[in-house]
Tab-separated table of C-alpha atoms and ligand atoms in Angstrom:
chain	number	residue	atom	x	y	z
T	17	MET	CA	82.513	84.994	95.940
T	18	ILE	CA	82.007	86.084	99.570
T	19	LYS	CA	85.713	85.625	100.254
T	20	LYS	CA	86.551	87.850	97.315
T	21	ALA	CA	84.184	90.550	98.538
T	22	VAL	CA	85.662	90.462	102.057
T	23	VAL	CA	89.216	90.689	100.715
T	24	ALA	CA	88.178	93.569	98.457
T	25	SER	CA	86.571	95.515	101.280
T	26	VAL	CA	89.543	94.949	103.623
T	27	LEU	CA	91.884	96.131	100.883
T	28	MET	CA	89.679	99.155	100.342
T	29	MET	CA	89.753	100.013	104.037
T	30	LEU	CA	93.521	99.666	104.122
T	31	ALA	CA	93.871	101.817	101.033
T	32	CYS	CA	91.455	104.493	102.032
T	33	GLY	CA	91.308	104.532	105.806
T	34	SER	CA	87.976	104.665	107.628
T	35	GLY	CA	87.583	108.406	106.958
T	36	LYS	CA	87.424	107.786	103.228
T	37	ALA	CA	84.990	104.909	103.691
T	38	GLN	CA	82.676	107.327	105.514
T	39	GLN	CA	83.151	109.810	102.700
T	40	THR	CA	81.840	107.391	100.068
T	41	THR	CA	78.756	106.471	102.075
T	42	VAL	CA	77.669	110.112	102.509
T	43	ALA	CA	77.855	111.104	98.847
T	44	ALA	CA	77.570	107.918	96.796
T	45	THR	CA	75.706	110.064	94.262
T	46	PRO	CA	76.072	113.857	93.893
T	47	PRO	CA	74.450	115.633	96.880
T	48	MET	CA	71.013	117.144	96.252
T	49	GLY	CA	69.431	119.908	98.285
T	50	TRP	CA	69.182	123.672	98.646
T	51	ASN	CA	71.616	126.400	99.692
T	52	SER	CA	70.781	129.871	100.970
T	53	TRP	CA	73.487	131.927	99.239
T	54	ASN	CA	72.400	132.460	95.606
T	55	HIS	CA	69.037	133.937	96.509
T	56	PHE	CA	69.230	135.185	100.089
T	57	ALA	CA	72.958	135.890	100.613
T	58	GLU	CA	73.241	137.544	104.070
T	59	LYS	CA	69.454	137.888	104.423
T	60	ILE	CA	69.039	134.402	105.802
T	61	ASP	CA	67.632	133.511	109.215
T	62	ASP	CA	65.993	130.699	111.164
T	63	ALA	CA	62.439	131.450	109.971
T	64	THR	CA	63.530	131.565	106.312
T	65	VAL	CA	65.387	128.267	106.596
T	66	ARG	CA	62.326	126.611	108.160
T	67	ALA	CA	60.131	127.993	105.376
T	68	GLN	CA	62.518	126.578	102.758
T	69	ALA	CA	62.416	123.168	104.444
T	70	ASP	CA	58.601	123.288	104.463
T	71	ALA	CA	58.566	124.244	100.770
T	72	MET	CA	61.045	121.539	99.871
T	73	VAL	CA	58.473	119.050	101.118
T	74	SER	CA	55.281	120.719	99.811
T	75	SER	CA	56.736	121.376	96.332
T	76	GLY	CA	57.605	117.687	95.898
T	77	MET	CA	61.336	118.382	95.835
T	78	ARG	CA	62.052	116.128	98.809
T	79	ASP	CA	60.264	113.259	97.115
T	80	ALA	CA	62.237	113.941	93.944
T	81	GLY	CA	65.485	113.363	95.909
T	82	TYR	CA	66.505	116.730	97.404
T	83	VAL	CA	67.756	116.221	100.954
T	84	TYR	CA	70.099	118.928	102.235
T	85	ILE	CA	68.996	122.315	103.538
T	86	ASN	CA	72.288	124.198	103.609
T	87	ILE	CA	72.848	127.435	105.479
T	88	ASP	CA	75.646	129.384	103.806
T	89	ASP	CA	77.628	132.306	105.225
T	90	THR	CA	76.350	134.814	107.855
T	91	TRP	CA	74.943	132.508	110.557
T	92	GLU	CA	78.078	132.865	112.693
T	93	GLY	CA	78.261	134.810	115.949
T	94	THR	CA	81.223	135.369	118.237
T	95	ARG	CA	83.057	132.741	120.254
T	96	ALA	CA	82.257	132.045	123.897
T	97	ALA	CA	85.031	132.322	126.502
T	98	SER	CA	85.612	128.591	125.991
T	99	GLY	CA	86.235	129.264	122.281
T	100	GLU	CA	83.000	127.593	121.257
T	101	ILE	CA	81.382	129.140	118.178
T	102	GLN	CA	77.976	130.691	118.775
T	103	THR	CA	75.274	131.594	116.307
T	104	ASN	CA	74.277	135.232	115.798
T	105	GLN	CA	70.809	136.622	116.594
T	106	LYS	CA	69.406	135.441	113.232
T	107	PHE	CA	69.754	131.822	114.401
T	108	PRO	CA	68.641	131.630	118.030
T	109	ASP	CA	68.917	127.843	118.389
T	110	MET	CA	70.760	125.784	115.760
T	111	LYS	CA	70.000	122.476	117.484
T	112	ALA	CA	66.272	123.233	117.437
T	113	LEU	CA	66.546	124.190	113.759
T	114	ALA	CA	68.339	120.915	112.977
T	115	ASP	CA	65.613	118.994	114.836
T	116	TYR	CA	62.967	120.805	112.793
T	117	VAL	CA	64.706	120.041	109.487
T	118	HIS	CA	65.334	116.416	110.484
T	119	GLY	CA	61.667	116.114	111.469
T	120	LYS	CA	60.796	116.741	107.813
T	121	GLY	CA	63.033	113.901	106.646
T	122	LEU	CA	65.700	116.384	105.506
T	123	LYS	CA	69.292	117.126	106.569
T	124	LEU	CA	70.944	120.353	107.668
T	125	GLY	CA	74.152	121.829	106.275
T	126	ILE	CA	76.326	124.662	107.521
T	127	TYR	CA	79.229	126.795	106.313
T	128	SER	CA	82.639	127.897	107.586
T	129	SER	CA	86.146	128.813	106.478
T	130	PRO	CA	89.612	127.451	107.272
T	131	GLY	CA	90.641	131.105	107.646
T	132	PRO	CA	90.005	133.412	110.625
T	133	LYS	CA	87.120	135.086	108.719
T	134	THR	CA	84.543	133.855	106.221
T	135	CYS	CA	84.081	135.542	102.854
T	136	ALA	CA	81.358	137.791	104.317
T	137	GLY	CA	83.635	138.692	107.248
T	138	TYR	CA	82.120	136.425	109.912
T	139	GLU	CA	83.973	134.141	112.313
T	140	GLY	CA	85.918	131.318	110.570
T	141	SER	CA	87.288	128.072	112.011
T	142	TYR	CA	91.014	128.889	111.985
T	143	GLY	CA	92.570	127.408	115.145
T	144	HIS	CA	89.195	125.988	116.235
T	145	GLU	CA	88.704	123.150	113.751
T	146	GLU	CA	88.125	120.284	116.206
T	147	GLN	CA	86.004	122.433	118.451
T	148	ASP	CA	83.818	123.600	115.562
T	149	ALA	CA	83.361	120.121	114.108
T	150	ALA	CA	82.322	118.924	117.577
T	151	THR	CA	79.838	121.809	117.868
T	152	TYR	CA	78.358	121.024	114.451
T	153	ALA	CA	77.998	117.364	115.450
T	154	LYS	CA	76.327	118.396	118.726
T	155	TRP	CA	73.851	120.553	116.802
T	156	GLY	CA	73.085	117.693	114.377
T	157	ILE	CA	74.741	119.097	111.268
T	158	ASP	CA	75.022	116.767	108.247
T	159	TYR	CA	77.018	118.805	105.713
T	160	LEU	CA	79.828	121.372	105.858
T	161	LYS	CA	80.822	123.768	103.090
T	162	TYR	CA	84.346	124.918	103.889
T	163	ASP	CA	85.212	128.093	102.005
T	164	LEU	CA	88.834	129.259	101.652
T	165	CYS	CA	88.168	133.036	102.004
T	166	SER	CA	90.655	134.655	104.412
T	167	PHE	CA	92.891	131.569	104.497
T	168	ASP	CA	94.172	133.120	101.303
T	169	GLU	CA	95.941	135.761	103.420
T	170	ILE	CA	97.763	133.034	105.327
T	171	MET	CA	98.787	131.446	102.030
T	172	LYS	CA	100.075	134.760	100.676
T	173	LYS	CA	102.470	134.986	103.607
T	174	ALA	CA	103.778	131.449	102.975
T	175	GLY	CA	106.750	132.623	100.914
T	176	SER	CA	106.306	130.274	97.957
T	177	PRO	CA	103.414	128.780	95.962
T	178	GLU	CA	104.546	125.293	97.018
T	179	VAL	CA	104.326	126.106	100.724
T	180	ALA	CA	101.020	127.924	100.206
T	181	HIS	CA	99.627	124.852	98.420
T	182	LYS	CA	100.779	122.578	101.228
T	183	LEU	CA	99.158	124.844	103.842
T	184	MET	CA	95.847	124.749	101.970
T	185	LEU	CA	95.866	120.949	101.773
T	186	GLU	CA	96.705	120.734	105.455
T	187	ALA	CA	93.879	123.108	106.354
T	188	TYR	CA	91.304	120.997	104.489
T	189	THR	CA	92.717	117.741	105.855
T	190	LYS	CA	92.572	119.142	109.386
T	191	MET	CA	88.836	119.836	109.134
T	192	HIS	CA	88.183	116.492	107.445
T	193	GLU	CA	89.915	114.701	110.298
T	194	ALA	CA	88.026	116.788	112.845
T	195	ILE	CA	84.736	115.754	111.212
T	196	VAL	CA	85.717	112.080	111.164
T	197	LYS	CA	86.648	112.350	114.850
T	198	THR	CA	83.119	113.454	115.753
T	199	GLY	CA	81.787	110.129	114.475
T	200	ARG	CA	78.900	111.950	112.782
T	201	PRO	CA	78.717	111.491	109.000
T	202	MET	CA	78.926	114.894	107.295
T	203	VAL	CA	79.337	115.691	103.634
T	204	PHE	CA	82.526	117.733	103.277
T	205	SER	CA	82.310	120.360	100.541
T	206	LEU	CA	85.512	122.139	99.527
T	207	CYS	CA	85.156	125.661	98.225
T	208	GLN	CA	88.330	127.313	96.981
T	209	TYR	CA	87.120	128.185	93.483
T	210	GLY	CA	89.133	125.483	91.699
T	211	ALA	CA	92.582	126.770	92.711
T	212	ASP	CA	95.612	124.509	92.172
T	213	HIS	CA	93.568	121.983	90.146
T	214	VAL	CA	91.569	120.924	93.193
T	215	TRP	CA	90.043	118.034	91.207
T	216	GLU	CA	93.451	116.342	91.320
T	217	TRP	CA	93.684	116.314	95.131
T	218	GLY	CA	90.236	117.173	96.532
T	219	ALA	CA	89.423	113.561	97.387
T	220	SER	CA	92.786	113.056	99.106
T	221	VAL	CA	91.953	115.744	101.706
T	222	GLY	CA	88.552	114.153	102.380
T	223	GLY	CA	86.422	116.254	100.017
T	224	ASN	CA	83.131	114.785	98.821
T	225	LEU	CA	82.808	117.640	96.357
T	226	TRP	CA	84.929	120.586	95.366
T	227	ARG	CA	84.051	123.784	93.608
T	228	THR	CA	85.800	123.903	90.249
T	229	THR	CA	85.190	127.594	89.516
T	230	ASP	CA	84.538	131.016	90.956
T	231	ASP	CA	80.945	131.986	91.794
T	232	ILE	CA	78.012	131.449	89.465
T	233	SER	CA	75.404	134.156	88.843
T	234	ASP	CA	71.857	134.112	87.478
T	235	ARG	CA	72.901	134.956	83.923
T	236	TYR	CA	73.129	132.670	80.886
T	237	ASP	CA	76.598	133.979	80.023
T	238	ARG	CA	78.064	133.211	83.435
T	239	MET	CA	76.250	129.896	83.918
T	240	SER	CA	77.179	128.628	80.455
T	241	VAL	CA	80.824	129.681	80.699
T	242	ILE	CA	81.110	127.786	83.981
T	243	GLY	CA	79.191	124.745	82.737
T	244	PHE	CA	80.908	124.308	79.386
T	245	GLN	CA	84.357	124.890	80.867
T	246	GLN	CA	83.968	121.649	82.846
T	247	ALA	CA	85.042	119.680	79.764
T	248	GLY	CA	87.892	117.327	80.585
T	249	LEU	CA	87.226	117.010	84.335
T	250	ALA	CA	85.131	113.826	84.130
T	251	LYS	CA	87.868	111.436	85.164
T	252	PHE	CA	88.268	113.108	88.546
T	253	ALA	CA	84.675	112.478	89.677
T	254	GLY	CA	83.080	109.317	90.999
T	255	PRO	CA	81.009	107.968	93.888
T	256	GLY	CA	81.939	109.891	97.051
T	257	HIS	CA	83.889	112.646	95.272
T	258	TRP	CA	82.373	115.068	92.761
T	259	ASN	CA	83.287	118.115	90.721
T	260	ASP	CA	81.087	121.034	91.793
T	261	PRO	CA	80.445	123.745	89.184
T	262	ASP	CA	78.512	125.708	91.869
T	263	MET	CA	74.912	125.859	93.001
T	264	LEU	CA	71.877	126.125	90.761
T	265	GLU	CA	70.280	129.420	89.739
T	266	VAL	CA	67.113	127.783	88.359
T	267	GLY	CA	64.097	129.901	89.345
T	268	ASN	CA	65.984	133.030	90.368
T	269	GLY	CA	64.405	134.915	87.475
T	270	LYS	CA	67.146	136.264	85.222
T	271	MET	CA	67.264	133.390	82.751
T	272	ASN	CA	64.421	132.125	80.586
T	273	VAL	CA	62.945	128.625	80.721
T	274	GLU	CA	65.165	127.303	77.897
T	275	GLU	CA	68.261	128.656	79.643
T	276	TYR	CA	67.266	127.074	82.967
T	277	ARG	CA	66.662	123.738	81.174
T	278	THR	CA	70.160	124.065	79.708
T	279	HIS	CA	71.533	124.756	83.208
T	280	MET	CA	69.802	121.724	84.725
T	281	ALA	CA	70.643	119.392	81.808
T	282	LEU	CA	74.300	120.431	81.773
T	283	TRP	CA	74.600	119.942	85.532
T	284	ALA	CA	73.002	116.468	85.165
T	285	LEU	CA	75.456	115.533	82.400
T	286	LEU	CA	78.265	116.728	84.687
T	287	ALA	CA	77.118	114.562	87.624
T	288	ALA	CA	77.114	117.866	89.497
T	289	PRO	CA	75.646	118.370	92.952
T	290	LEU	CA	72.089	119.679	92.524
T	291	LEU	CA	71.790	122.400	95.152
T	292	ALA	CA	68.855	124.628	94.321
T	293	GLY	CA	69.684	128.278	94.979
T	294	ASN	CA	66.257	129.887	94.616
T	295	ASP	CA	63.427	130.768	96.988
T	296	LEU	CA	61.499	127.495	97.246
T	297	THR	CA	58.439	129.228	98.709
T	298	THR	CA	57.627	131.211	95.557
T	299	MET	CA	58.359	128.825	92.683
T	300	SER	CA	56.502	128.988	89.374
T	301	PRO	CA	55.164	125.708	87.951
T	302	GLU	CA	57.970	125.871	85.318
T	303	THR	CA	60.640	126.124	88.017
T	304	ILE	CA	59.177	123.176	89.930
T	305	ALA	CA	58.940	121.172	86.698
T	306	ILE	CA	62.610	121.807	85.896
T	307	LEU	CA	63.907	121.098	89.393
T	308	THR	CA	61.808	117.968	89.932
T	309	ASN	CA	62.027	116.358	86.485
T	310	ARG	CA	62.567	112.728	87.491
T	311	GLU	CA	64.326	111.710	84.284
T	312	VAL	CA	66.849	114.555	84.427
T	313	ILE	CA	67.490	113.819	88.105
T	314	ALA	CA	67.966	110.129	87.242
T	315	ILE	CA	70.722	111.125	84.788
T	316	ASP	CA	72.432	113.266	87.436
T	317	GLN	CA	72.098	110.565	90.079
T	318	ASP	CA	72.988	107.601	87.857
T	319	LYS	CA	74.536	104.878	90.017
T	320	LEU	CA	77.567	104.363	87.781
T	321	GLY	CA	78.700	107.816	88.874
T	322	LYS	CA	80.458	108.492	85.574
T	323	GLN	CA	80.559	112.201	84.797
T	324	GLY	CA	79.788	113.102	81.195
T	325	ASP	CA	81.931	115.173	78.875
T	326	ARG	CA	81.910	117.157	75.659
T	327	MET	CA	81.933	114.766	72.704
T	328	TRP	CA	81.709	117.198	69.839
T	329	ALA	CA	81.645	120.951	69.303
T	330	GLN	CA	81.388	123.205	66.305
T	331	GLY	CA	81.025	126.906	66.894
T	332	SER	CA	78.033	127.400	69.134
T	333	GLN	CA	76.850	123.786	68.826
T	334	GLU	CA	77.965	121.231	71.387
T	335	ILE	CA	77.055	117.622	72.055
T	336	TRP	CA	77.800	116.190	75.469
T	337	GLY	CA	77.394	112.549	76.444
T	338	ARG	CA	77.171	110.602	79.667
T	339	GLU	CA	77.330	106.850	80.034
T	340	LEU	CA	74.524	105.491	82.205
T	341	GLU	CA	73.776	102.259	83.991
T	342	GLY	CA	72.641	99.355	81.817
T	343	GLY	CA	74.356	100.530	78.624
T	344	ALA	CA	72.138	103.593	78.200
T	345	MET	CA	73.493	107.005	77.341
T	346	ALA	CA	72.426	110.586	77.933
T	347	LEU	CA	73.128	112.905	75.021
T	348	ALA	CA	72.650	116.647	75.350
T	349	ILE	CA	72.585	118.725	72.199
T	350	PHE	CA	73.274	122.340	73.148
T	351	ASN	CA	72.741	125.466	71.084
T	352	ARG	CA	74.764	128.364	72.492
T	353	PHE	CA	73.394	130.836	69.953
T	354	GLU	CA	70.464	133.088	70.856
T	355	TRP	CA	68.441	131.915	67.857
T	356	PRO	CA	67.137	128.379	67.122
T	357	GLN	CA	69.280	125.927	65.183
T	358	THR	CA	68.839	122.436	63.790
T	359	ILE	CA	71.717	120.243	64.882
T	360	GLU	CA	72.182	116.878	63.244
T	361	MET	CA	73.929	113.978	64.901
T	362	SER	CA	74.769	110.504	63.743
T	363	PHE	CA	74.515	107.778	66.385
T	364	VAL	CA	77.540	105.698	65.335
T	365	ARG	CA	79.721	108.764	65.622
T	366	PHE	CA	79.030	108.751	69.345
T	367	GLY	CA	79.855	105.088	69.793
T	368	LEU	CA	76.245	103.951	69.551
T	369	LYS	CA	74.658	101.380	67.258
T	370	ASP	CA	73.099	102.613	64.054
T	371	ARG	CA	69.605	101.732	65.336
T	372	VAL	CA	68.786	102.999	68.811
T	373	LYS	CA	65.765	103.720	70.985
T	374	VAL	CA	65.532	107.419	71.743
T	375	ARG	CA	63.595	109.379	74.340
T	376	ASP	CA	63.382	113.173	74.420
T	377	VAL	CA	63.720	113.817	78.148
T	378	TRP	CA	62.473	117.409	78.488
T	379	ALA	CA	59.586	116.693	76.128
T	380	GLY	CA	58.830	113.480	78.065
T	381	LYS	CA	58.319	111.707	74.721
T	382	ASP	CA	59.598	108.470	73.199
T	383	LEU	CA	60.849	109.159	69.701
T	384	GLY	CA	60.887	105.436	68.906
T	385	THR	CA	63.649	103.414	67.269
T	386	LEU	CA	65.699	105.639	65.015
T	387	SER	CA	68.312	104.724	62.409
T	388	GLY	CA	71.384	106.640	61.411
T	389	LYS	CA	70.839	110.238	62.358
T	390	TYR	CA	68.700	112.542	64.391
T	391	ALA	CA	68.098	116.206	63.582
T	392	ALA	CA	67.392	118.097	66.782
T	393	HIS	CA	65.583	121.432	66.658
T	394	VAL	CA	67.195	123.312	69.502
T	395	PRO	CA	65.843	126.647	70.768
T	396	GLY	CA	68.205	129.593	71.285
T	397	HIS	CA	70.392	129.021	74.398
T	398	GLY	CA	68.503	125.714	74.693
T	399	VAL	CA	69.117	121.995	74.781
T	400	VAL	CA	67.588	118.796	73.480
T	401	LEU	CA	68.290	116.129	76.059
T	402	LEU	CA	68.063	112.537	74.857
T	403	ARG	CA	68.189	109.244	76.670
T	404	VAL	CA	69.366	106.611	74.248
T	405	THR	CA	69.167	102.849	74.745
T	406	GLN	CA	70.647	100.253	72.412
Y	511	LIG	C1	82.128	132.671	98.423
Y	511	LIG	C2	81.536	131.369	97.889
Y	511	LIG	C3	80.033	131.514	97.739
Y	511	LIG	C4	79.422	131.904	99.087
Y	511	LIG	C5	80.070	133.169	99.635
Y	511	LIG	C6	79.623	133.462	101.058
Y	511	LIG	O1	82.010	133.691	97.476
Y	511	LIG	O2	82.127	131.000	96.672
Y	511	LIG	O3	79.462	130.321	97.259
Y	511	LIG	O4	79.585	130.830	99.984
Y	511	LIG	O5	81.496	133.049	99.635
Y	511	LIG	O6	80.260	134.563	101.629
C-alpha cells in the first residue's frame, strides 16, 4: 500500500514537476476570499483593505472559509532605479499591510499584468517578472492575479494568431516560473477573459484558476449570461486548477436577494472561486447570510473537486447538477424568468434512485425521503438548491 503511494507520488512529481505540485497544494479547493475591484475599483487604499480584513473576521466570513484579501489594480507606483516596483501613495507599506492581514489569520493577494501597463494604466510586469515575483514574496504576498491588459498590444504585433498565442502562453509561464523560484507558495490567477480556450491550457502554464469570460457586473442579465454560459467546461476543472467565471457581486446592491442566491448557488455548482466583491464593512444580514451559508460553501468546496454542469434545460428553466463526496449530489433548479414557476423533476432522470433523501439548502430544511418526482416552486430569477443523498 505504502509502496504504491510512494510510486504514485514520484510519478506525479515526474509528470508535473515541483511547480505543479506547489500549484495543487495552494488551491486544492477553489480559492475563497475578497477582491477590491467590483466595489472599489481604483478607490482602494491601505486603510480600506485593513477595514475589509477586519470585517471579514467580524462578519464571520473568515470562519466560513474566506481567506484571501486581494488587492486588484491601482496599487502600483513607479519603478525604482534598480527596476524594483514600488507602491503608490495609497499603499505606503505593503509589507506592513501583509503583516496586518496575516495577523488576522488571512492571506494577501495582489495584481499585475504581463504587459507594460495594467488595464487601469498602471505599471505592469513586462520585462520585470522575476524581480516582481521576488518583491511580492518579500512583501509576503500569497496570491497573484495576472491580467493580460496591454500584453494584447504585443500579441497584435506578433504577425499571426499562432505566434500571438505562443507569446501569451510564454508570458504566463514566465511569471509562474518566477513565482516558483521565490519558494513562496502563491495562488496564480490567470485573467485574459477566456481567450484561446484558456481552460484547455491554463493549468499547463501554472494557472490555479483562469477567468473564462469578460468582466461581470452587478446585474442579473450579465451575471446569469456569464454563469449559464459555463456549461460544458466542467472537465477542465479539478483540484489545483479551476474555471473562474469572475468575482462575486453579492451585496453590491443592484440585484435582489433571489438573484444573489442564484449567483451564489450557480458559482457553487460551478466549483468557482468565491471572491466576494462587495464592501464587507456595510453588509446587510441577507448579504452575510448568502455569503456565509455553510451548506452552499460546502458544495462549492466539495473535496472531490468535480465541477457541476447543466443537466437539463427547457426555455427559461434549467437544472444543473454536481456530484459530491460520498455519493451525494447538488441539484440546482433555476428559473430564468422574472415571474415564479413550478419546475418538476424526476430523480431517476438525473441518474438518482427513485427514492432519495432531499434537503432544501437555502431554506435549511430537510424535505424527507421523496419518491419519483419533486415539484420545485422557484421564484422569478431564483433557484431551489437541493442536496440529495441516496
Ligand atoms: C480587467 C479585469 C478586472 C479588473 C480590471 C482592473 O478588466 O478583468 O477584473 O482586474 O481589469 O483594471
